[in-house]
CSV table of C-alpha atoms in Angstrom, one decimal:
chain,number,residue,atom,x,y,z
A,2,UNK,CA,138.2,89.2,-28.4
A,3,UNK,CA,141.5,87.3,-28.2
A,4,UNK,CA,141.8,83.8,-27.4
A,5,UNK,CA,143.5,81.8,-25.0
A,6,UNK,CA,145.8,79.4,-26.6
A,7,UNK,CA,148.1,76.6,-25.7
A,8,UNK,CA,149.4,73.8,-27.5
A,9,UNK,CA,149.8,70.4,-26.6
A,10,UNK,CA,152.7,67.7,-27.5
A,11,UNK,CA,154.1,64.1,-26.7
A,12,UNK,CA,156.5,62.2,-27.9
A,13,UNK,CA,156.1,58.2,-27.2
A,14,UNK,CA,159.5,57.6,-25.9
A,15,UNK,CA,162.5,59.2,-24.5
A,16,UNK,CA,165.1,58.1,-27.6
A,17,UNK,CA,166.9,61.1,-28.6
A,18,UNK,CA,165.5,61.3,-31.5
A,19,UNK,CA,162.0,61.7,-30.0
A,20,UNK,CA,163.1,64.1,-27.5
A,21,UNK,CA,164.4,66.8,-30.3
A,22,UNK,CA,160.9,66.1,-31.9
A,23,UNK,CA,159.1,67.3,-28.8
A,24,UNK,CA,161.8,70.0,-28.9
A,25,UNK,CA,160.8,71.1,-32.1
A,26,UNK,CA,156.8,70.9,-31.4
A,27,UNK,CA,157.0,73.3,-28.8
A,28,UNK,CA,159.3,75.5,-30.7
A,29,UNK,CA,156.7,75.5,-33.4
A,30,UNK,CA,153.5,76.2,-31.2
A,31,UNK,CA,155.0,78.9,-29.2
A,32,UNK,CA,156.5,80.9,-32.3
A,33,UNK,CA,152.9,80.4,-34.4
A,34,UNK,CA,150.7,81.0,-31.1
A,35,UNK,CA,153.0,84.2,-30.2
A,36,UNK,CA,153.1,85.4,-33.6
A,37,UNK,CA,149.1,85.8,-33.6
A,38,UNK,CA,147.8,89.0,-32.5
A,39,UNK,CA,144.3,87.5,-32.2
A,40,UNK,CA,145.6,85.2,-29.6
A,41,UNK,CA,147.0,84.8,-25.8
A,42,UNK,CA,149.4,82.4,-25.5
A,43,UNK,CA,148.8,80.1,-22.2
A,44,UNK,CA,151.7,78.2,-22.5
A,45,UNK,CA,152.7,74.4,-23.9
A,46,UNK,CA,152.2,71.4,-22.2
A,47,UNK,CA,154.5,68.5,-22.8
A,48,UNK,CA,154.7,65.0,-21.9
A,49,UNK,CA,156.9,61.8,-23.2
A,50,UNK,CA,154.5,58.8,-22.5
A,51,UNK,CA,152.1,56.4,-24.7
A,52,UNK,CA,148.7,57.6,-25.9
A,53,UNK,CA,147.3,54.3,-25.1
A,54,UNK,CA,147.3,55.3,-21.5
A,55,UNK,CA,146.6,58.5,-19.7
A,56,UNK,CA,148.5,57.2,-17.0
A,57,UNK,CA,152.1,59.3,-16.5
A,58,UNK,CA,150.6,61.8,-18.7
A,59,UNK,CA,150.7,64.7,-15.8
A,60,UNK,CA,150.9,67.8,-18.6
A,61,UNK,CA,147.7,66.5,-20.3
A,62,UNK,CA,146.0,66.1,-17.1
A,63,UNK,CA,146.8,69.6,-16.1
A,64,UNK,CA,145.9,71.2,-19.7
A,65,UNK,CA,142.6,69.6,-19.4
A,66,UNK,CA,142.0,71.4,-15.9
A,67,UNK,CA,143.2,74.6,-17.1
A,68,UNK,CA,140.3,73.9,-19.9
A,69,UNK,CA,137.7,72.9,-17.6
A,70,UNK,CA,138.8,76.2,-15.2
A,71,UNK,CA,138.1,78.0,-18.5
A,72,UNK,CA,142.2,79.2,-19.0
A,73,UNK,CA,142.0,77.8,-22.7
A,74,UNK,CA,139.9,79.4,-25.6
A,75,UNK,CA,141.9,76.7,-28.2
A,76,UNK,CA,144.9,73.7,-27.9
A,77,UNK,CA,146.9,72.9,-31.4
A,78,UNK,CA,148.5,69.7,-31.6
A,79,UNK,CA,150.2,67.7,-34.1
A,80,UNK,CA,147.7,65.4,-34.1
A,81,UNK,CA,144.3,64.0,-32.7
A,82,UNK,CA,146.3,61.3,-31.6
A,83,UNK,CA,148.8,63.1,-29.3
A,84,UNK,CA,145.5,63.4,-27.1
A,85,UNK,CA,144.9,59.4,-27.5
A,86,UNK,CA,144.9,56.8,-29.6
A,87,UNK,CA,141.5,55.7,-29.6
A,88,UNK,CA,139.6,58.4,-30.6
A,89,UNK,CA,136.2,56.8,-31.7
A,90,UNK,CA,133.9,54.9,-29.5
């Protein structure tokens, strides 16, 4: 059975530098996520905001209804802490 997939990716800030970063994250997802016959890709979600706050963050929000409404199987990401900072309690 295929999976759904999508990928998630922030960038911190809006310098330019940043912005071809988050360019070049969702370039990456969508080519490895398309180029996988075992999965369906869902789509990217992108935001440019801190991970100390989950305020402003509207494309995480949404990603983690689509999860909840059972439209993702699996999310890549660069990194556990594109989802937050403070990852253990």
């Amino acid at each position: 059975m295929k999976k759904k997939v999508a990928a998630y990716c922030r960038v911190s800030t809006k310098e330019e530098l940043q912005q071809y970063s988050l360019e070049d994250q969702q370039n990456y997802y969508r080519n490895l996520i398309e180029n996988n016959s075992d999965f369906i890709f869902v789509g990217i979600y992108a935001d440019t905001a801190s991970g100390l706050k989950k305020k402003n963050r509207v494309q995480f929000e949404k990603m983690i209804k689509d999860c909840k409404r059972k439209k993702i199987d699996i999310i890549y990401t660069k990194s556990i802490s594109r989802f937050a900072r403070n990852t253990l309690v």
